[in-house]
């Protein structure tokens, strides 16, 4: 029998317990032994729940139990979660998490501890919720040199943009609708301003190229300034406006990583990912483009990824998964160095060079963001958005 | 240093050598040691190629080399490939293959030998070419009970159907075009009649539910009878005609597996997979729907999957991947037992119950294929195709 604990009994933690309850037989078969939920660590009183027997409030119980094999961290944030994860790994426990903030900001340190202690620290659920993407990236595509990663990485903003595109309603109203449906939080900044997508593109970059890309070092732009007018023009011209996390290797071997709303041509599969769904496209030098699609959030989908990692960690007790990333990557200055195509809209006296769209809009480029912004200012342009080109 | 051999130096075998040449550094890093291509077994003379040094024509050289860790089988078919795979596994070599025919028909036996000899027999490339799908299925989704698998599993037929839908050209002309582009073979039967897709849906079923589903026991229908008229009506009604492999668990615990051209509603992501691309949608009871998309064939994409398996097999030398399936699954009689919705077209005196489409077509059901065929005959219907419903 293998013993594990859940730390943090919120949406994801409860989902993990529920997936074990639903599928305990299948899980035991895959593991070759029963999987026992020994502890649930939470600050709330669980004595009136079916989990009263497992409830503990003191982390040291987990830390000091020699029969505890693995800890699932669903606390969130990078304070208590960081402390407990460090201590759990140091105590020789495998740790599985869905905590993108912690992995994106402290993954390098935590993976180094895991390596030293010969245990696994796995985090498939931190990107794309239930969608298998990190393991396919580092394992199935292991024989590729990864060239580029582009993804719709945040379900909340994708829901809002989908409502703007298909419902024709402005950003503020679409946000309110997302909040009333439970897709956006009361304080939606982390989603709407692109930080959540930023953490995820950093984790993907870390794994793809083996060097650390920190969320605070990349350019992140959200969707709160996206104008319904541009969404409409884009749609009529065969594009969809999507918030993309994007990372690529430049010819000189550096890494470009950023988050911004883009015009995406409709014949790119990422353009057609609607509502709260996520999709991540990965380009390898052998495989070409592959895409992974599904629900990027939610209790059971996220728990599905967590439990997949739990099984993988326990199946690799003897020989841990060789994961990790080293010193910070050499990053491209997105603003000044990365040439992109640009959507511009305005009342131009002299039309920009490039493709003409309806209603006084153009696609021009390639040029850097810095140049594009200067030009847009000279033109008196009312809107400027990057365009994804194959 | 790890040593491996390639058996069969055709499209895939050459791709495997090329991926190693392109990415040898990345591969050595992932493996923790260099990977050496020690032998290439082929009946053709390779003395005027860059691989003259590795060329051998006698399998027993591989079989008897104690320093050879792994064999990549790219021979194809289930005769010589079966013999050599049996002998390689028995000799304690790991085996990786892209050979769907062999895995679908003899996988159970070969995995049993692999288990006995404590070596890996891996076959990610046998389904979906370069798309990671088998490993995500058995590993990332391991904590799910799989409910259904639906896929565009054959690039040749998908190219033909895409040309019929978008180019408005009939089947015979689209097939000729596919042949001239190298997407279809001179004898296209295995693709066009659905056998290739059938083998792939069997392998997916084997892995999803752990019991053998043989290609000769499932219902397989190809696309040679698909009428351009129905493709057009479907498009105007918001559907695309796709050749789908489909497998699901029925409420009584049996397995339904079949291949047939379907009408797929455009809001289903599988509908939008065009040209030679493949996509596989998997429904798990925790994760919901996830989809995997990419190039389902081709030298380098397929080799990417093969090399991913090579790395995984060599990383799991001590503790093999626990893969395998047991006695034959209890199969549903698709014709008599599986209720489906049906597209029918004809000059009806009494309209069928259901949704009215343009040009004398309807969607009716649910009913079994047997009932639908009888009804269609009574109605004097000119066309009958199943419809995929969520």
XYZ file of C-alpha atoms in Angstrom:
780
model
C 0.000 0.000 0.000
C 1.177 3.507 -0.865
C 0.247 6.403 1.428
C -0.274 9.984 0.390
C -1.548 13.256 1.836
C -3.420 16.214 0.396
C -2.355 19.678 1.583
C -5.042 22.321 0.995
C -8.617 21.051 0.675
C -10.018 23.589 -1.794
C -11.259 23.045 -5.345
C -8.299 20.964 -6.532
C -7.694 19.139 -3.232
C -11.321 18.024 -3.076
C -11.113 16.953 -6.719
C -8.100 14.757 -5.954
C -9.978 13.010 -3.131
C -12.995 12.593 -5.420
C -10.971 11.104 -8.293
C -9.478 8.582 -5.865
C -12.966 7.705 -4.583
C -14.381 7.350 -8.127
C -11.488 5.412 -9.653
C -9.734 3.674 -6.748
C -9.833 0.292 -8.500
C -8.330 1.544 -11.747
C -5.724 3.484 -9.767
C -4.720 0.476 -7.659
C -4.405 -1.626 -10.808
C -2.123 0.909 -12.487
C -0.069 1.248 -9.307
C 0.123 -2.463 -8.521
C -1.019 -1.750 -4.947
C -3.813 0.202 -3.207
C -3.402 3.969 -2.844
C -4.378 5.244 0.601
C -5.299 8.851 1.377
C -3.747 9.015 4.846
C -3.945 12.729 5.683
C -5.703 15.893 4.617
C -3.977 19.014 5.891
C -6.235 22.062 5.998
C -6.899 25.026 8.254
C -10.643 24.410 8.080
C -12.477 22.010 10.381
C -13.194 18.817 8.410
C -14.800 16.916 11.317
C -18.257 17.087 9.720
C -17.066 15.802 6.348
C -16.445 12.228 5.135
C -12.753 13.031 5.613
C -12.815 13.627 9.381
C -10.548 10.618 9.964
C -7.834 11.938 7.662
C -7.942 15.564 8.818
C -4.842 17.052 10.400
C -3.867 20.664 10.980
C -0.173 20.240 11.784
C 2.241 19.817 8.872
C 4.841 18.108 11.069
C 2.563 15.051 11.282
C 3.093 14.558 7.552
C 6.748 15.488 7.697
C 7.531 12.983 10.431
C 5.515 10.009 9.208
C 8.012 7.549 7.717
C 5.158 5.630 6.049
C 3.988 8.644 4.062
C 5.265 8.322 0.495
C 3.874 11.372 -1.237
C 2.280 14.767 -0.650
C -0.106 16.545 -3.024
C 0.217 20.314 -2.598
C -2.956 22.214 -3.475
C -2.427 25.180 -1.148
C -1.596 27.687 -3.878
C 0.605 30.766 -3.646
C 4.312 30.759 -2.922
C 4.529 31.258 0.851
C 3.128 28.430 3.003
C 3.179 26.196 -0.065
C 6.886 26.910 -0.571
C 7.734 26.185 3.047
C 5.770 22.931 3.177
C 7.039 21.755 -0.227
C 10.657 22.379 0.768
C 10.176 20.501 4.015
C 8.255 17.613 2.409
C 10.962 17.098 -0.235
C 13.698 17.409 2.376
C 11.898 14.753 4.427
C 12.131 12.451 1.383
C 8.499 12.664 0.301
C 7.543 12.872 -3.370
C 5.532 16.026 -4.062
C 2.907 16.598 -6.749
C 1.352 20.003 -7.326
C -1.015 22.078 -9.457
C 0.542 25.307 -8.134
C 1.762 27.243 -11.191
C 2.897 30.256 -9.176
C 5.188 28.124 -7.028
C 6.597 26.096 -9.928
C 7.151 29.179 -12.114
C 8.900 31.161 -9.371
C 10.637 28.490 -7.253
C 10.658 25.396 -9.472
C 14.412 25.481 -9.990
C 15.156 25.412 -6.256
C 12.514 22.789 -5.475
C 13.634 20.485 -8.295
C 17.200 20.766 -7.034
C 16.093 19.642 -3.559
C 14.085 16.815 -5.161
C 17.174 15.702 -7.082
C 19.336 15.770 -3.979
C 16.801 13.734 -2.029
C 16.135 11.396 -4.990
C 12.396 12.050 -4.976
C 10.001 13.329 -7.633
C 8.532 16.823 -7.833
C 5.881 16.702 -10.570
C 3.493 19.432 -11.750
C 1.597 18.364 -14.897
C -1.557 20.091 -13.540
C 0.194 23.473 -13.358
C -0.193 24.026 -17.129
C -3.377 23.258 -19.057
C -5.282 21.797 -16.106
C -6.237 18.266 -17.101
C -4.594 18.405 -20.532
C -1.530 16.180 -20.794
C 1.121 18.594 -22.056
C 4.218 18.761 -19.841
C 4.859 15.009 -19.877
C 4.328 14.759 -23.656
C 6.721 17.714 -24.020
C 9.588 16.351 -21.949
C 9.029 12.696 -22.695
C 7.275 11.973 -26.002
C 8.994 14.881 -27.752
C 12.317 14.267 -25.989
C 14.116 13.548 -29.268
C 13.126 16.948 -30.727
C 14.692 20.340 -30.477
C 11.722 22.472 -29.486
C 11.418 25.516 -31.733
C 8.268 27.238 -30.504
C 5.385 26.952 -28.059
C 2.141 28.911 -28.483
C -0.883 28.458 -26.327
C -4.253 29.612 -25.165
C -3.240 29.068 -21.558
C -5.939 30.797 -19.544
C -9.588 29.712 -19.658
C -11.005 32.858 -18.039
C -9.635 35.255 -20.640
C -10.499 32.842 -23.434
C -14.093 32.742 -22.227
C -14.209 36.560 -22.162
C -12.693 36.880 -25.659
C -15.028 34.197 -27.019
C -18.031 36.150 -25.693
C -16.650 39.330 -27.257
C -16.131 37.593 -30.631
C -19.308 35.513 -30.770
C -21.648 37.515 -28.535
C -20.499 40.951 -29.640
C -20.401 42.212 -26.042
C -17.652 44.505 -24.719
C -14.881 43.426 -22.356
C -16.417 44.762 -19.126
C -19.723 42.973 -19.695
C -18.034 39.737 -20.760
C -15.940 39.864 -17.578
C -19.057 40.286 -15.428
C -20.648 37.328 -17.191
C -17.517 35.218 -16.565
C -17.633 36.180 -12.899
C -21.312 35.273 -12.572
C -20.550 31.848 -14.083
C -17.689 31.237 -11.690
C -15.074 31.341 -14.484
C -13.492 34.558 -13.194
C -12.659 35.513 -9.641
C -13.971 38.603 -7.845
C -10.458 40.027 -8.276
C -9.747 38.900 -11.822
C -6.392 40.637 -12.242
C -4.159 37.536 -12.301
C -6.176 36.104 -15.189
C -7.200 39.260 -17.050
C -3.788 40.939 -16.876
C -2.065 37.824 -18.219
C -0.055 36.814 -15.140
C -1.549 33.319 -14.976
C -0.732 32.724 -18.663
C 2.720 34.213 -18.010
C 3.489 31.683 -15.267
C 2.435 28.859 -17.567
C 4.518 29.956 -20.560
C 7.496 30.209 -18.172
C 7.014 26.620 -16.972
C 6.737 25.419 -20.580
C 9.935 27.308 -21.478
C 11.780 25.961 -18.430
C 11.005 22.397 -19.498
C 11.465 22.897 -23.232
C 14.959 24.390 -23.026
C 16.187 23.479 -19.547
C 16.916 27.018 -18.368
C 14.909 29.184 -16.001
C 12.498 31.778 -17.397
C 11.001 33.875 -14.574
C 7.540 35.455 -14.848
C 8.880 38.809 -13.618
C 11.418 38.916 -16.456
C 9.052 38.445 -19.389
C 6.739 40.891 -21.133
C 3.122 40.297 -20.073
C 0.114 42.085 -21.476
C -3.515 41.208 -20.684
C -6.824 41.718 -22.440
C -8.427 44.578 -20.508
C -7.601 47.049 -23.298
C -8.876 44.877 -26.144
C -11.501 46.873 -28.013
C -14.665 45.165 -29.247
C -14.255 47.049 -32.509
C -10.944 45.316 -33.261
C -12.344 41.928 -32.289
C -15.075 42.488 -34.867
C -12.750 43.682 -37.641
C -10.448 40.731 -36.990
C -13.355 38.267 -37.240
C -14.532 39.744 -40.526
C -10.984 39.489 -41.872
C -10.604 35.802 -40.935
C -8.765 36.217 -37.633
C -9.681 35.587 -33.982
C -8.329 37.644 -31.095
C -6.729 35.288 -28.548
C -4.573 35.856 -25.487
C -1.462 33.833 -26.299
C 1.496 32.774 -24.249
C 4.348 32.352 -26.692
C 7.940 31.181 -26.379
C 10.503 30.511 -29.057
C 14.190 30.015 -29.693
C 15.740 32.773 -31.757
C 18.430 31.898 -34.346
C 21.150 33.105 -31.955
C 20.053 30.552 -29.344
C 18.300 32.931 -26.974
C 14.753 32.554 -25.705
C 11.849 34.883 -26.439
C 8.873 34.526 -24.097
C 5.861 36.788 -23.675
C 2.111 37.032 -23.229
C -0.101 39.296 -25.355
C -3.431 39.351 -27.137
C -2.858 38.408 -30.793
C -4.793 38.198 -34.015
C -4.670 34.501 -34.935
C -5.587 33.385 -38.476
C -8.615 31.072 -38.484
C -6.736 28.281 -40.246
C -4.454 27.950 -37.208
C -6.030 25.349 -34.881
C -5.318 27.534 -31.829
C -7.739 30.166 -33.232
C -10.691 27.821 -32.908
C -10.283 27.047 -29.204
C -13.292 28.655 -27.570
C -14.834 29.238 -24.137
C -12.866 27.965 -21.138
C -10.869 25.473 -23.205
C -7.094 25.658 -23.482
C -4.803 24.502 -26.274
C -1.050 24.357 -26.473
C 0.753 24.019 -29.797
C 4.354 22.791 -29.687
C 6.705 22.848 -32.675
C 9.583 20.372 -32.678
C 12.242 20.113 -35.374
C 11.272 16.483 -36.086
C 7.567 16.273 -35.246
C 6.430 19.614 -36.708
C 3.354 21.065 -34.978
C 1.425 19.075 -32.418
C -1.442 20.456 -30.349
C -2.955 19.482 -27.024
C -6.523 20.560 -26.262
C -8.961 20.292 -23.363
C -10.267 21.836 -20.167
C -7.576 24.040 -18.693
C -9.130 24.264 -15.243
C -11.817 22.800 -13.016
C -11.765 20.476 -10.040
C -11.858 17.012 -11.645
C -9.838 17.793 -14.802
C -7.043 19.311 -12.711
C -7.269 16.415 -10.250
C -6.952 13.996 -13.177
C -3.545 15.489 -13.979
C -2.518 15.501 -10.301
C -3.418 11.828 -9.877
C -1.613 10.941 -13.110
C 1.502 12.496 -11.562
C 0.904 10.686 -8.258
C 0.915 7.355 -10.109
C 3.974 8.335 -12.112
C 5.893 9.495 -9.023
C 5.099 6.285 -7.131
C 6.013 4.178 -10.162
C 9.356 5.995 -10.202
C 10.320 5.658 -6.567
C 13.533 3.791 -7.322
C 14.669 5.960 -10.232
C 13.259 9.473 -10.107
C 12.130 11.437 -13.134
C 15.115 13.432 -14.319
C 13.500 16.885 -14.393
C 15.007 20.245 -13.707
C 16.285 23.492 -15.133
C 19.457 25.455 -14.614
C 20.634 29.074 -14.617
C 18.402 31.816 -16.077
C 17.899 31.733 -19.854
C 19.323 34.476 -22.094
C 16.151 36.344 -22.863
C 15.374 38.424 -25.909
C 14.075 41.915 -25.225
C 10.626 41.442 -26.740
C 10.000 45.172 -27.085
C 13.235 45.929 -28.917
C 14.390 42.734 -30.571
C 11.523 40.482 -31.689
C 10.100 41.326 -35.133
C 6.366 40.686 -35.375
C 3.500 41.473 -37.707
C 1.071 44.090 -36.409
C -2.605 44.873 -36.731
C -3.122 48.649 -36.762
C -6.330 50.592 -36.987
C -6.739 54.332 -37.467
C -7.726 57.104 -39.782
C -4.579 57.088 -41.847
C -3.701 59.863 -44.246
C -0.991 57.599 -45.644
C -1.870 53.896 -45.539
C 0.638 51.557 -43.821
C 2.338 49.043 -46.082
C 0.850 45.586 -45.878
C -2.474 43.766 -45.980
C -5.611 45.926 -45.956
C -8.414 44.771 -43.632
C -11.936 46.242 -43.363
C -12.726 49.516 -41.524
C -9.409 51.311 -41.772
C -7.299 48.479 -40.387
C -4.073 47.018 -41.774
C -1.608 44.252 -41.059
C 1.936 45.527 -41.362
C 5.417 44.399 -40.474
C 7.536 42.606 -39.560
C 8.904 45.110 -37.043
C 9.651 45.268 -33.351
C 7.056 46.424 -30.824
C 9.123 49.547 -30.224
C 9.080 50.489 -33.912
C 5.419 49.539 -34.269
C 4.448 51.754 -31.334
C 6.387 54.728 -32.724
C 4.826 54.267 -36.148
C 1.356 53.860 -34.643
C 1.868 57.110 -32.774
C 2.977 58.899 -35.937
C -0.021 57.483 -37.794
C -2.338 58.444 -34.929
C -3.463 54.802 -34.822
C -6.255 53.886 -32.389
C -5.289 50.244 -31.961
C -2.195 48.046 -32.232
C -2.061 44.279 -31.717
C 0.506 41.630 -32.739
C -0.480 39.029 -35.343
C 0.501 35.369 -35.157
C 2.084 34.211 -38.409
C 3.069 30.620 -39.224
C 26.830 4.482 -24.199
C 23.593 2.795 -25.277
C 23.521 0.806 -28.524
C 20.550 0.340 -30.779
C 19.731 -1.066 -34.199
C 17.237 -0.137 -36.900
C 15.512 -2.990 -38.723
C 14.047 -1.918 -42.080
C 15.559 1.179 -43.687
C 12.499 2.618 -45.435
C 10.685 5.889 -44.780
C 10.474 5.525 -40.990
C 13.827 3.800 -40.515
C 15.607 6.557 -42.426
C 13.729 9.134 -40.388
C 14.945 7.560 -37.151
C 18.574 7.748 -38.327
C 18.008 11.355 -39.417
C 16.466 12.431 -36.086
C 19.456 10.929 -34.280
C 21.826 12.812 -36.601
C 19.948 16.118 -36.184
C 19.424 15.944 -32.433
C 22.155 13.675 -31.075
C 23.194 16.195 -28.435
C 19.698 16.731 -27.056
C 19.136 12.970 -27.113
C 22.366 12.209 -25.238
C 21.461 14.805 -22.628
C 18.008 13.325 -22.060
C 19.486 9.840 -21.891
C 22.461 10.729 -19.700
C 24.781 8.953 -22.151
C 25.410 8.938 -25.936
C 23.079 6.895 -28.119
C 24.883 4.871 -30.760
C 23.283 3.514 -33.930
C 25.203 0.246 -34.107
C 23.389 -1.669 -36.864
C 21.006 -1.130 -39.732
C 19.389 -4.347 -40.899
C 18.035 -4.168 -44.438
C 17.817 -6.343 -47.506
C 19.065 -3.509 -49.710
C 22.727 -2.746 -50.247
C 23.661 0.280 -48.096
C 27.354 0.291 -49.005
C 27.022 3.517 -51.010
C 25.201 5.375 -48.244
C 26.571 7.173 -45.150
C 25.411 4.109 -43.228
C 27.665 1.529 -44.901
C 29.494 0.881 -41.626
C 26.310 -0.013 -39.768
C 24.744 -2.134 -42.501
C 24.079 -5.794 -41.797
C 21.858 -8.299 -43.572
C 21.741 -11.077 -40.995
C 19.375 -10.668 -38.041
C 21.357 -13.082 -35.891
C 24.141 -10.465 -35.649
C 21.693 -8.276 -33.686
C 20.239 -11.169 -31.768
C 23.623 -12.378 -30.574
C 25.267 -9.064 -29.709
C 25.215 -8.784 -25.909
C 26.035 -5.052 -26.146
C 22.934 -4.257 -28.194
C 20.310 -2.747 -25.889
C 17.442 -1.976 -28.193
C 16.007 -2.662 -31.624
C 13.771 -0.318 -33.625
C 11.498 -2.345 -35.898
C 10.421 -0.459 -39.042
C 9.954 -3.480 -41.294
C 6.166 -3.350 -41.369
C 3.714 -6.204 -41.836
C 3.282 -9.134 -39.477
C 5.526 -11.811 -40.919
C 9.288 -11.100 -40.850
C 8.607 -8.302 -38.366
C 6.813 -10.734 -36.042
C 9.624 -13.278 -36.214
C 12.386 -10.716 -35.588
C 10.449 -8.949 -32.822
C 9.797 -12.234 -31.010
C 13.448 -13.174 -31.260
C 14.744 -9.729 -30.249
C 12.529 -9.639 -27.140
C 13.459 -13.230 -26.292
C 17.127 -12.226 -26.581
C 16.448 -9.543 -23.949
C 16.481 -6.534 -26.285
C 14.007 -3.689 -25.836
C 11.946 -3.206 -28.994
C 10.335 0.011 -30.291
C 8.079 -0.005 -33.325
C 5.817 2.050 -35.583
C 4.205 -1.120 -36.958
C 0.467 -0.812 -36.282
C -0.395 -4.041 -38.043
C 1.917 -6.049 -35.833
C 0.874 -4.330 -32.585
C -2.849 -4.587 -33.401
C -2.688 -8.261 -34.335
C 0.137 -9.677 -32.168
C 0.617 -7.035 -29.447
C -0.781 -9.240 -26.700
C 1.694 -12.051 -27.406
C 4.671 -9.713 -27.865
C 3.936 -7.752 -24.676
C 3.712 -11.031 -22.780
C 7.187 -12.008 -24.025
C 8.465 -8.524 -23.111
C 7.050 -8.921 -19.602
C 8.629 -12.348 -19.175
C 12.005 -11.036 -20.328
C 11.662 -7.781 -18.335
C 12.184 -5.571 -21.390
C 10.070 -2.830 -22.962
C 7.990 -3.159 -26.119
C 6.822 0.369 -26.990
C 4.786 1.593 -29.982
C 3.789 5.257 -29.595
C 4.405 5.782 -33.344
C 1.845 3.129 -34.289
C -1.066 5.526 -33.654
C -1.123 9.155 -34.782
C 2.427 9.162 -36.194
C 4.308 11.859 -34.279
C 1.383 12.886 -32.070
C 1.895 11.906 -28.446
C -1.275 9.958 -27.665
C -0.626 6.449 -26.342
C 1.676 7.579 -23.522
C -0.684 10.402 -22.465
C -3.508 7.845 -22.522
C -1.873 5.197 -20.356
C 0.159 7.527 -18.186
C -1.251 11.066 -17.862
C -4.850 9.832 -17.898
C -4.048 6.771 -15.769
C -6.338 7.926 -12.951
C -9.354 8.110 -15.283
C -11.828 5.526 -16.390
C -11.791 6.010 -20.149
C -15.308 6.377 -21.537
C -14.786 7.004 -25.232
C -12.140 7.493 -27.907
C -12.904 9.108 -31.269
C -10.302 9.934 -33.844
C -9.383 11.000 -37.317
C -6.747 8.278 -37.471
C -5.800 8.111 -41.139
C -4.239 11.025 -42.989
C -4.794 9.677 -46.503
C -8.561 9.420 -46.158
C -8.708 12.733 -44.325
C -6.878 14.397 -47.196
C -9.326 12.871 -49.694
C -12.384 13.933 -47.660
C -10.965 17.433 -47.172
C -10.547 17.790 -50.935
C -14.111 16.552 -51.451
C -15.479 19.039 -48.855
C -13.376 22.073 -49.749
C -12.525 21.407 -53.389
C -15.869 19.925 -54.382
C -14.190 17.105 -56.294
C -15.487 13.510 -56.254
C -13.823 10.639 -54.403
C -12.052 9.071 -57.408
C -10.412 12.366 -58.427
C -9.443 13.222 -54.854
C -7.843 9.792 -54.507
C -5.818 10.346 -57.704
C -4.668 13.706 -56.358
C -3.636 12.100 -53.060
C -1.668 9.483 -54.986
C 0.086 12.093 -57.104
C 1.102 13.934 -53.909
C 2.451 10.768 -52.312
C -0.240 10.765 -49.603
C -1.865 7.595 -50.944
C -0.207 4.415 -52.135
C -0.662 2.897 -55.602
C -2.804 0.263 -53.900
C -4.737 2.491 -51.494
C -7.059 -0.194 -50.095
C -5.623 -0.385 -46.528
C -6.183 3.354 -46.105
C -9.313 3.924 -48.158
C -11.188 0.872 -46.887
C -10.508 1.826 -43.267
C -8.201 -1.027 -42.269
C -5.374 1.294 -41.161
C -7.786 3.299 -38.977
C -9.199 0.003 -37.696
C -5.798 -1.181 -36.505
C -5.274 2.110 -34.698
C -8.634 2.144 -32.913
C -7.887 -1.433 -31.790
C -4.541 -0.403 -30.257
C -6.206 2.540 -28.490
C -8.914 0.204 -27.133
C -6.360 -2.387 -26.028
C -4.550 0.247 -23.970
C -7.620 2.090 -22.693
C -9.344 -0.956 -21.255
C -6.644 -3.614 -20.980
C -8.345 -6.254 -23.092
C -7.589 -7.309 -26.657
C -9.661 -5.887 -29.516
C -8.683 -7.506 -32.833
C -9.035 -5.692 -36.158
C -10.739 -8.728 -37.737
C -13.466 -8.672 -35.070
C -14.608 -5.065 -35.462
C -16.846 -3.426 -38.029
C -14.779 -1.447 -40.559
C -16.197 0.703 -43.335
C -14.111 2.957 -45.578
C -14.841 6.037 -47.640
C -14.960 4.729 -51.212
C -18.779 4.913 -51.235
C -19.009 8.436 -49.823
C -20.988 10.525 -52.307
C -19.907 14.097 -53.052
C -23.566 15.098 -52.861
C -23.788 14.075 -49.181
C -20.497 15.783 -48.373
C -21.981 18.997 -49.781
C -25.319 18.698 -47.962
C -23.504 17.977 -44.690
C -21.299 21.064 -45.122
C -24.290 23.303 -45.779
C -25.976 21.893 -42.659
C -22.971 22.540 -40.394
C -21.378 19.102 -40.483
C -18.172 17.674 -41.944
C -17.832 14.135 -43.251
C -14.904 12.436 -41.499
C -13.674 8.860 -41.360
C -13.703 8.136 -37.630
C -12.332 5.308 -35.565
C -14.492 5.114 -32.472
C -14.415 3.008 -29.322
C -16.506 3.269 -26.188
C -17.564 1.411 -23.081
C -21.263 0.543 -23.028
C -23.191 0.738 -19.720
C -23.013 -3.061 -19.367
C -19.198 -2.913 -19.405
C -18.673 -4.203 -22.936
C -16.595 -2.490 -25.628
C -17.909 -1.058 -28.877
C -15.269 -0.392 -31.540
C -15.702 0.418 -35.220
C -14.574 2.535 -38.149
C -17.003 4.402 -40.416
C -17.429 7.712 -42.202
C -19.537 10.010 -39.976
C -21.178 13.383 -40.129
C -19.401 15.386 -37.408
C -20.918 18.684 -36.173
C -18.618 21.643 -36.845
C -18.484 22.639 -33.171
C -16.709 19.351 -32.394
C -12.939 19.995 -32.654
C -12.434 16.720 -34.536
C -14.541 18.139 -37.409
C -11.992 20.853 -38.129
C -8.987 18.568 -38.606
C -8.121 18.884 -42.282
C -5.710 17.516 -44.877
C -3.261 14.851 -43.702
C -3.567 15.835 -40.038
C -4.852 13.425 -37.394
C -6.638 14.131 -34.133
C -7.648 11.832 -31.327
C -10.225 12.847 -28.731
C -10.250 10.896 -25.472
C -12.993 11.188 -22.859
C -12.097 10.291 -19.270
C -14.496 10.327 -16.329
C -12.349 12.899 -14.490
C -10.677 14.921 -17.253
C -13.606 15.203 -19.667
C -12.577 15.574 -23.315
C -8.948 16.058 -24.276
C -7.682 16.107 -27.848
C -4.298 15.424 -29.437
C -3.570 16.869 -32.864
C -0.731 16.775 -35.377
C 0.806 15.012 -38.357
C -0.307 11.402 -38.338
C 2.376 10.194 -40.718
C 5.614 11.174 -42.432
C 9.222 10.226 -41.944
C 10.433 12.703 -39.292
C 7.174 13.022 -37.295
C 6.914 9.242 -36.984
C 10.627 9.019 -36.160
C 10.087 11.631 -33.419
C 7.657 9.262 -31.711
C 9.968 6.277 -32.233
C 12.939 8.102 -30.698
C 10.780 9.286 -27.774
C 10.046 5.622 -27.102
C 13.727 4.684 -27.497
C 14.629 7.187 -24.770
C 11.793 6.011 -22.550
C 12.708 2.336 -22.978
C 16.370 2.987 -22.167
C 15.386 5.130 -19.179
C 13.314 2.194 -17.962
C 15.845 -0.574 -18.301
C 15.713 -1.510 -14.622
C 11.939 -1.332 -14.199
C 10.059 -1.907 -17.438
C 6.912 -0.056 -18.455
C 4.008 -2.106 -17.206
C 2.082 -2.366 -20.475
C -0.067 -5.166 -21.760
C -3.551 -6.432 -22.406
C -5.299 -9.677 -21.584
C -8.003 -11.943 -23.041
C -10.281 -10.636 -25.829
C -12.749 -7.899 -24.865
C -16.500 -8.579 -24.834
C -17.482 -6.741 -27.973
C -20.792 -5.154 -28.784
C -22.292 -6.154 -32.128
C -22.164 -2.718 -33.742
C -24.724 -3.602 -36.418
C -27.363 -4.920 -34.018
C -26.700 -3.355 -30.635
C -25.252 0.175 -30.864
C -27.859 2.926 -31.243
C -26.647 5.833 -33.392
C -28.087 8.855 -35.126
C -28.261 8.585 -38.910
C -28.075 10.888 -41.883
C -30.470 9.722 -44.597
C -31.112 11.197 -47.995
C -33.808 10.252 -50.483
C -37.062 11.231 -52.111
C -39.289 10.404 -49.193
C -43.059 10.160 -49.522
C -43.228 10.197 -45.726
C -40.482 12.218 -44.047
C -38.348 10.445 -41.412
C -38.713 11.768 -37.866
C -35.875 14.041 -36.810
C -33.901 17.044 -37.989
C -34.529 18.235 -41.555
C -31.396 19.114 -43.587
C -31.257 20.675 -47.085
C -31.935 18.693 -50.297
C -34.163 15.930 -48.985
C -31.840 14.818 -46.214
C -32.689 14.150 -42.554
C -30.970 13.177 -39.338
C -32.950 10.523 -37.538
C -32.441 8.123 -34.662
C -31.169 6.870 -32.360
C -31.432 3.379 -33.825
C -29.098 0.495 -34.632
C -27.428 0.171 -38.027
C -29.604 -2.862 -38.721
C -32.817 -0.910 -38.108
C -31.498 2.131 -39.984
C -30.668 0.013 -43.023
C -34.112 -1.597 -43.053
C -35.801 1.775 -42.732
C -33.580 3.283 -45.406
C -34.570 0.441 -47.708
C -38.275 0.960 -47.004
C -37.873 4.672 -47.608
C -35.900 4.024 -50.796
C -33.113 6.201 -49.346
C -30.103 6.896 -51.541
C -27.590 7.487 -48.708
C -27.147 6.502 -45.073
C -24.293 7.630 -42.777
C -23.905 7.656 -38.989
C -23.758 11.020 -37.178
C -21.471 11.752 -34.244
C -23.401 13.239 -31.325
C -21.846 14.535 -28.092
